[in-house]
Amino acid sequence: MLILLLALPFVAVLAIALARNASRRTIAWLAAAAPLLGLGVLAWFTPAVMDGAIPAWSLPWIPQAGLALSLRLDGLAWMFAGLVLGIGVLIVMYARYYLSEADSSPRFFGYLLLFMGAMLGMVLAGNLLLLVVFWELTSISSFLLIGFWSGRQDARQGARMALTITGLGGLALLGGVLLIGRVVGSYELDVVLASGDAIRASGEYPAILALVLAGVFTKSAQFPLHFWLPQAMAAPTPVSAYLHSATMVKAGVFLLARLHPALAGTDLFFYVVTTVGAITLLVGAWYAIFQHDLKGLLAYSTISHLGLITLLFGLSTPMAVVAGVFHILNHATFKASLFMAAGILDHECGTRDLRRLGNLRRYMPYTAALAIVASLAMAGIPLLNGFLSKEMFFAEALDAGEDRGFRLAISIAALLYGVFGVAYSLRFVHDAFFGRGPRALPVEPHEPPVWMRIPVAVLVVLCLAVGMLPALTVEPVLRTAVMGTLGDAAPAFSLAIWHGWNLPLAMSIAGVLGGFVFYFALRRLYALHDAILRTWGRHLFQVNIEALFTAAGRFTARVAEGGIRRSLFWMIVVTLLVGAAPFIGTSAAPLPGLGASQSMPWLGWILWAILVASTLGTVAVHGRRLTALIVIGAVGLLVSLAFALLSAPDLALTQLMVEMVTIAMMMMALNYLPKQSRQARTPLRRWRDAVLSVVAGLGVGGLAYAMMLSPQQTISGEMLARSLPEAYGANVVNVILVDFRGFDTFGEITVFAVAALVVHALLRWARLRPDEVMPGPPVQLPIPADLTQLLFPLALTVSIYLFLRGHNAPGGGFIAGLAIAVPVLIKYVVQGARAVEASFGFDYLRGLGLGLLIACIGGLGSLAFGLPFLASGHVDLELPLIGHLPLASALVFDTGVYVVVFAGALLMLSTMGTVRRRQLQAEGQG
């Protein structure tokens, strides 16, 4: 059931992709189905989790590296999963009415569900390496969500900044996790949490703590890496309400809570985490007061509250952890409702600028009432949920550590937080709903649709219910979550509205009164609407990025000056230096222990002689591009024959197909290049290039010679022995590609798909002109067009034959995909791109995605056989008429390879073939 809970958002993404042409309402229902069903699954686990059980599920993935697909649902994971799914349902409902007709609902909800799945994977992960995988997936999916409005520069900049900061933090976290695994000897979370003493006693503890905290601080926007969060407010408001209040920014504090038993308990942890949290608490609150954008104010207040949670976990006392977990829940409810309320104001008023809003309670009374209650919860006013966790925070701050000076500093920071929190909450309420205004709005303010208000109302009701009846509403949830965080060290506690007159209550009263006085004093004595506070973090980030791009531009200009010749020169020089480095300063023979060579048959000598002659011919005619291309094609053909001679038919077929397709593409590219290539300027450069080429050729030849004469005790014997009994394939080359090294192949087809997309993107609107336009009508080729119609079904038959036999004989998905591309290539040459596109009707872009999806499903299909990802499962079927039919799950993966190769090759081909037509259309429109 745990794997079902994790899979639901990803299945919903697939469903939305398949139903992309459905109505917006249908898409929204499909998106809402995943969190709704997930809540049902979570409810099924709830009784066991509340009783202290930890449901778990595990499947070995890469056991040699300690990586397993391990899922566990303890109290902390249960609470966070509930937040992710529960608020996710409300966000989907809200987004249904927030998005305009111009926004792509399938794309938005697909990204949102991808992020939801990543968050669920992170909180459910029972293996630290798996946690890092989902951690990085949250960064990638949040990048897509923040940059959803890609036409806006601020959205693109905010997305890049968030990905850069959180991505670097993810790399640091990976380093910390690897060190934890080395100290503990396992990446399984149960083992790590039980090994806290060993980790803290290790000499690598400071490095582990620094790396893990780097990941935590970047993800949860802690000072001085907090500046990315306000820039992410360029995202649509549903994204801000989901990612930047309840989920993504909580990932850092979730990790802090998750690893608290393993990392906390030292002075280093106490002072670093508490100090960073306290600074973030005050910096975020101070900047929030002076923001003019509603979402900017909420973003900085989020930074402040994240600092509060971080500070509480830094204090490390059991009750501080309780307060930290409690405030995670409280902040998620009131901040998500406030973000959605801000989105409603923007949606119905046309602006989020507080300087232009005002008096909106007369135009939007229901929205105003909901936003005011949520703002009071954010300020920590009694009878609301924020008040309870704020009082717990004050109580823990007053008892922080043994150092009286440090305790005093934390207590002052807590009191200032109370003052500033009330001040920016008042700024939100007063400037939006009271005072004068509104001023020069582009539209008349009005209430939103009822269903757009309902998610806000649900969260506001929760704020009231928790604030008034904490023992009945939230205490069981909090107790379960704390038990999952601290285990046996969880303290006994009870939640109540009234704890008598005490110092924390006095601090609350002082904070509320001080906040009122401070805010209205600022309005009277200071031009609050004219204030602009600049953040140095964002400025330094931009300066460093610009410096990096400038340095990269200068380096590229230096290396690439003079065209591709210089780039190739430096690439070959560096390759030679790296290859020669192991042999420099050693007396060992460069090719030791080589076996005896075999005699080559006379046919091999003939092929070798022709190959050498063709290679030299390429050098001789390299200035004439078309002639050189034809000679290079001959070289490729001879290489294919050499593979066949050396008993490598799979390589021979692959080389032959690749040559046919690439030569045709290069001939299309020659249409936009001069007939003659530019020669080296001086004889010295020509001699330099010649010497470099000879040295590089001798080096590669020497390596090939050494490989072919190396001792035969290699892994190949093991692969030959295991191919048929374990992978059920007699063709060991194909078995290596789809089973033994299936991950490599999956990566290769992904790279191939990306390369095809890059070619398509670069040439889609390229303004290229042929070097020479031939006068008169196009030359009629002597090949009848009808012949190409006959070639396609014949080639399709051959392609399917090569594909089906690939597991047991030369062939396979890659060869078959290129084989079917060849007749389409001939049609392009004979009939032209326009005729082929009109008759063929295949969407190559979607074909790439479909192929990768099929390959992934094929890899996951092996799990049904109890095998690791991409390992080949096998089943023997007895079918009527057909008889015995052996099937391997690798066939599905190879189908994905087939589709990706075919779609990628033809995408590049069609893009290159239609450049001129698009150019003419653009000129005609101009």
PDB file of C-alpha atoms in Angstrom, residues 647-782:
ATOM      1  CA  SER A 647      32.493 -11.395 -35.889  1.00  0.00           C
ATOM      2  CA  ALA A 648      30.552  -8.400 -34.549  1.00  0.00           C
ATOM      3  CA  PRO A 649      27.385  -8.389 -36.680  1.00  0.00           C
ATOM      4  CA  ASP A 650      25.420  -6.199 -34.250  1.00  0.00           C
ATOM      5  CA  LEU A 651      28.079  -3.509 -34.430  1.00  0.00           C
ATOM      6  CA  ALA A 652      28.243  -3.867 -38.201  1.00  0.00           C
ATOM      7  CA  LEU A 653      24.493  -3.383 -38.588  1.00  0.00           C
ATOM      8  CA  THR A 654      24.471  -0.448 -36.186  1.00  0.00           C
ATOM      9  CA  GLN A 655      27.378   1.250 -37.930  1.00  0.00           C
ATOM     10  CA  LEU A 656      25.750   0.753 -41.320  1.00  0.00           C
ATOM     11  CA  MET A 657      22.404   2.218 -40.222  1.00  0.00           C
ATOM     12  CA  VAL A 658      24.072   5.141 -38.457  1.00  0.00           C
ATOM     13  CA  GLU A 659      26.128   5.924 -41.551  1.00  0.00           C
ATOM     14  CA  MET A 660      23.086   5.970 -43.801  1.00  0.00           C
ATOM     15  CA  VAL A 661      21.140   8.327 -41.565  1.00  0.00           C
ATOM     16  CA  THR A 662      23.958  10.674 -40.562  1.00  0.00           C
ATOM     17  CA  ILE A 663      25.322  11.034 -44.098  1.00  0.00           C
ATOM     18  CA  ALA A 664      21.858  12.058 -45.301  1.00  0.00           C
ATOM     19  CA  MET A 665      21.543  14.600 -42.483  1.00  0.00           C
ATOM     20  CA  MET A 666      24.998  15.985 -43.176  1.00  0.00           C
ATOM     21  CA  MET A 667      24.122  16.363 -46.851  1.00  0.00           C
ATOM     22  CA  MET A 668      21.108  18.440 -45.829  1.00  0.00           C
ATOM     23  CA  ALA A 669      23.345  20.544 -43.608  1.00  0.00           C
ATOM     24  CA  LEU A 670      25.753  21.133 -46.527  1.00  0.00           C
ATOM     25  CA  ASN A 671      22.984  23.117 -48.198  1.00  0.00           C
ATOM     26  CA  TYR A 672      23.702  25.920 -45.722  1.00  0.00           C
ATOM     27  CA  LEU A 673      27.513  25.747 -45.855  1.00  0.00           C
ATOM     28  CA  PRO A 674      29.973  26.971 -48.485  1.00  0.00           C
ATOM     29  CA  LYS A 675      31.184  24.417 -50.998  1.00  0.00           C
ATOM     30  CA  GLN A 676      34.774  24.919 -49.873  1.00  0.00           C
ATOM     31  CA  SER A 677      35.910  24.770 -46.258  1.00  0.00           C
ATOM     32  CA  ARG A 678      38.307  27.390 -44.978  1.00  0.00           C
ATOM     33  CA  GLN A 679      41.932  26.285 -44.995  1.00  0.00           C
ATOM     34  CA  ALA A 680      44.499  26.847 -42.270  1.00  0.00           C
ATOM     35  CA  ARG A 681      46.017  30.296 -42.583  1.00  0.00           C
ATOM     36  CA  THR A 682      49.673  29.300 -42.460  1.00  0.00           C
ATOM     37  CA  PRO A 683      51.721  26.185 -43.317  1.00  0.00           C
ATOM     38  CA  LEU A 684      52.833  26.079 -39.671  1.00  0.00           C
ATOM     39  CA  ARG A 685      49.252  25.526 -38.518  1.00  0.00           C
ATOM     40  CA  ARG A 686      48.741  22.828 -41.124  1.00  0.00           C
ATOM     41  CA  TRP A 687      51.851  20.987 -39.931  1.00  0.00           C
ATOM     42  CA  ARG A 688      50.743  21.443 -36.325  1.00  0.00           C
ATOM     43  CA  ASP A 689      47.348  19.932 -37.080  1.00  0.00           C
ATOM     44  CA  ALA A 690      48.944  17.081 -39.020  1.00  0.00           C
ATOM     45  CA  VAL A 691      51.301  16.168 -36.184  1.00  0.00           C
ATOM     46  CA  LEU A 692      48.499  16.347 -33.642  1.00  0.00           C
ATOM     47  CA  SER A 693      46.296  14.130 -35.803  1.00  0.00           C
ATOM     48  CA  VAL A 694      49.016  11.521 -36.234  1.00  0.00           C
ATOM     49  CA  VAL A 695      49.771  11.436 -32.491  1.00  0.00           C
ATOM     50  CA  ALA A 696      46.091  11.150 -31.613  1.00  0.00           C
ATOM     51  CA  GLY A 697      45.558   8.427 -34.214  1.00  0.00           C
ATOM     52  CA  LEU A 698      48.537   6.443 -32.967  1.00  0.00           C
ATOM     53  CA  GLY A 699      47.278   6.788 -29.406  1.00  0.00           C
ATOM     54  CA  VAL A 700      43.790   5.545 -30.213  1.00  0.00           C
ATOM     55  CA  GLY A 701      45.223   2.791 -32.395  1.00  0.00           C
ATOM     56  CA  GLY A 702      47.538   1.721 -29.597  1.00  0.00           C
ATOM     57  CA  LEU A 703      44.656   1.536 -27.143  1.00  0.00           C
ATOM     58  CA  ALA A 704      42.598  -0.534 -29.578  1.00  0.00           C
ATOM     59  CA  TYR A 705      45.546  -2.846 -30.209  1.00  0.00           C
ATOM     60  CA  ALA A 706      46.116  -3.267 -26.483  1.00  0.00           C
ATOM     61  CA  MET A 707      42.439  -4.016 -25.862  1.00  0.00           C
ATOM     62  CA  MET A 708      42.320  -6.672 -28.574  1.00  0.00           C
ATOM     63  CA  LEU A 709      45.490  -8.364 -27.325  1.00  0.00           C
ATOM     64  CA  SER A 710      44.761  -7.994 -23.623  1.00  0.00           C
ATOM     65  CA  PRO A 711      44.469 -11.159 -21.488  1.00  0.00           C
ATOM     66  CA  GLN A 712      41.160 -12.947 -21.913  1.00  0.00           C
ATOM     67  CA  GLN A 713      40.249 -13.057 -18.201  1.00  0.00           C
ATOM     68  CA  THR A 714      37.610 -10.329 -18.581  1.00  0.00           C
ATOM     69  CA  ILE A 715      34.014  -9.827 -17.650  1.00  0.00           C
ATOM     70  CA  SER A 716      32.935 -10.920 -21.130  1.00  0.00           C
ATOM     71  CA  GLY A 717      33.164 -14.578 -20.179  1.00  0.00           C
ATOM     72  CA  GLU A 718      30.803 -14.034 -17.266  1.00  0.00           C
ATOM     73  CA  MET A 719      28.338 -12.199 -19.476  1.00  0.00           C
ATOM     74  CA  LEU A 720      28.422 -14.970 -22.044  1.00  0.00           C
ATOM     75  CA  ALA A 721      27.766 -17.526 -19.335  1.00  0.00           C
ATOM     76  CA  ARG A 722      24.896 -15.593 -17.720  1.00  0.00           C
ATOM     77  CA  SER A 723      23.207 -14.242 -20.846  1.00  0.00           C
ATOM     78  CA  LEU A 724      20.928 -17.173 -21.668  1.00  0.00           C
ATOM     79  CA  PRO A 725      20.144 -18.664 -18.216  1.00  0.00           C
ATOM     80  CA  GLU A 726      19.557 -15.331 -16.425  1.00  0.00           C
ATOM     81  CA  ALA A 727      18.492 -12.863 -19.130  1.00  0.00           C
ATOM     82  CA  TYR A 728      16.927 -15.432 -21.480  1.00  0.00           C
ATOM     83  CA  GLY A 729      18.743 -14.097 -24.522  1.00  0.00           C
ATOM     84  CA  ALA A 730      21.238 -15.791 -26.829  1.00  0.00           C
ATOM     85  CA  ASN A 731      22.478 -12.473 -28.282  1.00  0.00           C
ATOM     86  CA  VAL A 732      24.780 -11.306 -25.533  1.00  0.00           C
ATOM     87  CA  VAL A 733      25.284  -7.875 -27.140  1.00  0.00           C
ATOM     88  CA  ASN A 734      21.581  -7.092 -26.941  1.00  0.00           C
ATOM     89  CA  VAL A 735      21.343  -8.603 -23.455  1.00  0.00           C
ATOM     90  CA  ILE A 736      24.109  -6.259 -22.294  1.00  0.00           C
ATOM     91  CA  LEU A 737      22.235  -3.285 -23.736  1.00  0.00           C
ATOM     92  CA  VAL A 738      18.791  -4.048 -22.330  1.00  0.00           C
ATOM     93  CA  ASP A 739      19.642  -5.938 -19.156  1.00  0.00           C
ATOM     94  CA  PHE A 740      23.191  -6.075 -17.799  1.00  0.00           C
ATOM     95  CA  ARG A 741      23.888  -2.429 -18.704  1.00  0.00           C
ATOM     96  CA  GLY A 742      20.268  -1.328 -19.101  1.00  0.00           C
ATOM     97  CA  PHE A 743      20.822   1.815 -17.041  1.00  0.00           C
ATOM     98  CA  ASP A 744      23.538   2.904 -19.472  1.00  0.00           C
ATOM     99  CA  THR A 745      21.205   2.351 -22.399  1.00  0.00           C
ATOM    100  CA  PHE A 746      18.414   4.254 -20.674  1.00  0.00           C
ATOM    101  CA  GLY A 747      20.805   7.148 -20.150  1.00  0.00           C
ATOM    102  CA  GLU A 748      21.969   6.960 -23.762  1.00  0.00           C
ATOM    103  CA  ILE A 749      18.481   7.120 -25.255  1.00  0.00           C
ATOM    104  CA  THR A 750      17.714  10.010 -22.915  1.00  0.00           C
ATOM    105  CA  VAL A 751      20.792  11.839 -24.212  1.00  0.00           C
ATOM    106  CA  PHE A 752      19.767  10.980 -27.769  1.00  0.00           C
ATOM    107  CA  ALA A 753      16.288  12.406 -27.139  1.00  0.00           C
ATOM    108  CA  VAL A 754      17.754  15.564 -25.590  1.00  0.00           C
ATOM    109  CA  ALA A 755      20.114  15.969 -28.574  1.00  0.00           C
ATOM    110  CA  ALA A 756      17.160  15.680 -30.958  1.00  0.00           C
ATOM    111  CA  LEU A 757      15.244  18.285 -28.968  1.00  0.00           C
ATOM    112  CA  VAL A 758      18.243  20.625 -28.985  1.00  0.00           C
ATOM    113  CA  VAL A 759      18.587  20.327 -32.777  1.00  0.00           C
ATOM    114  CA  HIS A 760      14.874  20.956 -33.128  1.00  0.00           C
ATOM    115  CA  ALA A 761      14.974  23.982 -30.811  1.00  0.00           C
ATOM    116  CA  LEU A 762      18.029  25.514 -32.494  1.00  0.00           C
ATOM    117  CA  LEU A 763      16.763  25.078 -36.046  1.00  0.00           C
ATOM    118  CA  ARG A 764      13.064  25.642 -35.447  1.00  0.00           C
ATOM    119  CA  TRP A 765      13.285  29.352 -36.129  1.00  0.00           C
ATOM    120  CA  ALA A 766      16.779  29.431 -37.638  1.00  0.00           C
ATOM    121  CA  ARG A 767      17.303  32.081 -40.278  1.00  0.00           C
ATOM    122  CA  LEU A 768      19.648  30.209 -42.560  1.00  0.00           C
ATOM    123  CA  ARG A 769      20.118  30.769 -46.269  1.00  0.00           C
ATOM    124  CA  PRO A 770      21.530  28.307 -48.772  1.00  0.00           C
ATOM    125  CA  ASP A 771      25.040  29.198 -49.829  1.00  0.00           C
ATOM    126  CA  GLU A 772      23.967  28.974 -53.475  1.00  0.00           C
ATOM    127  CA  VAL A 773      20.478  28.842 -54.995  1.00  0.00           C
ATOM    128  CA  MET A 774      20.246  26.817 -58.207  1.00  0.00           C
ATOM    129  CA  PRO A 775      18.241  28.578 -60.922  1.00  0.00           C
ATOM    130  CA  GLY A 776      15.120  27.014 -62.376  1.00  0.00           C
ATOM    131  CA  PRO A 777      12.731  24.418 -60.952  1.00  0.00           C
ATOM    132  CA  PRO A 778      13.929  21.666 -58.602  1.00  0.00           C
ATOM    133  CA  VAL A 779      15.845  18.860 -60.246  1.00  0.00           C
ATOM    134  CA  GLN A 780      13.705  15.748 -60.717  1.00  0.00           C
ATOM    135  CA  LEU A 781      15.465  12.703 -59.312  1.00  0.00           C
ATOM    136  CA  PRO A 782      15.429   9.560 -61.446  1.00  0.00           C
TER     137      PRO A 782
END
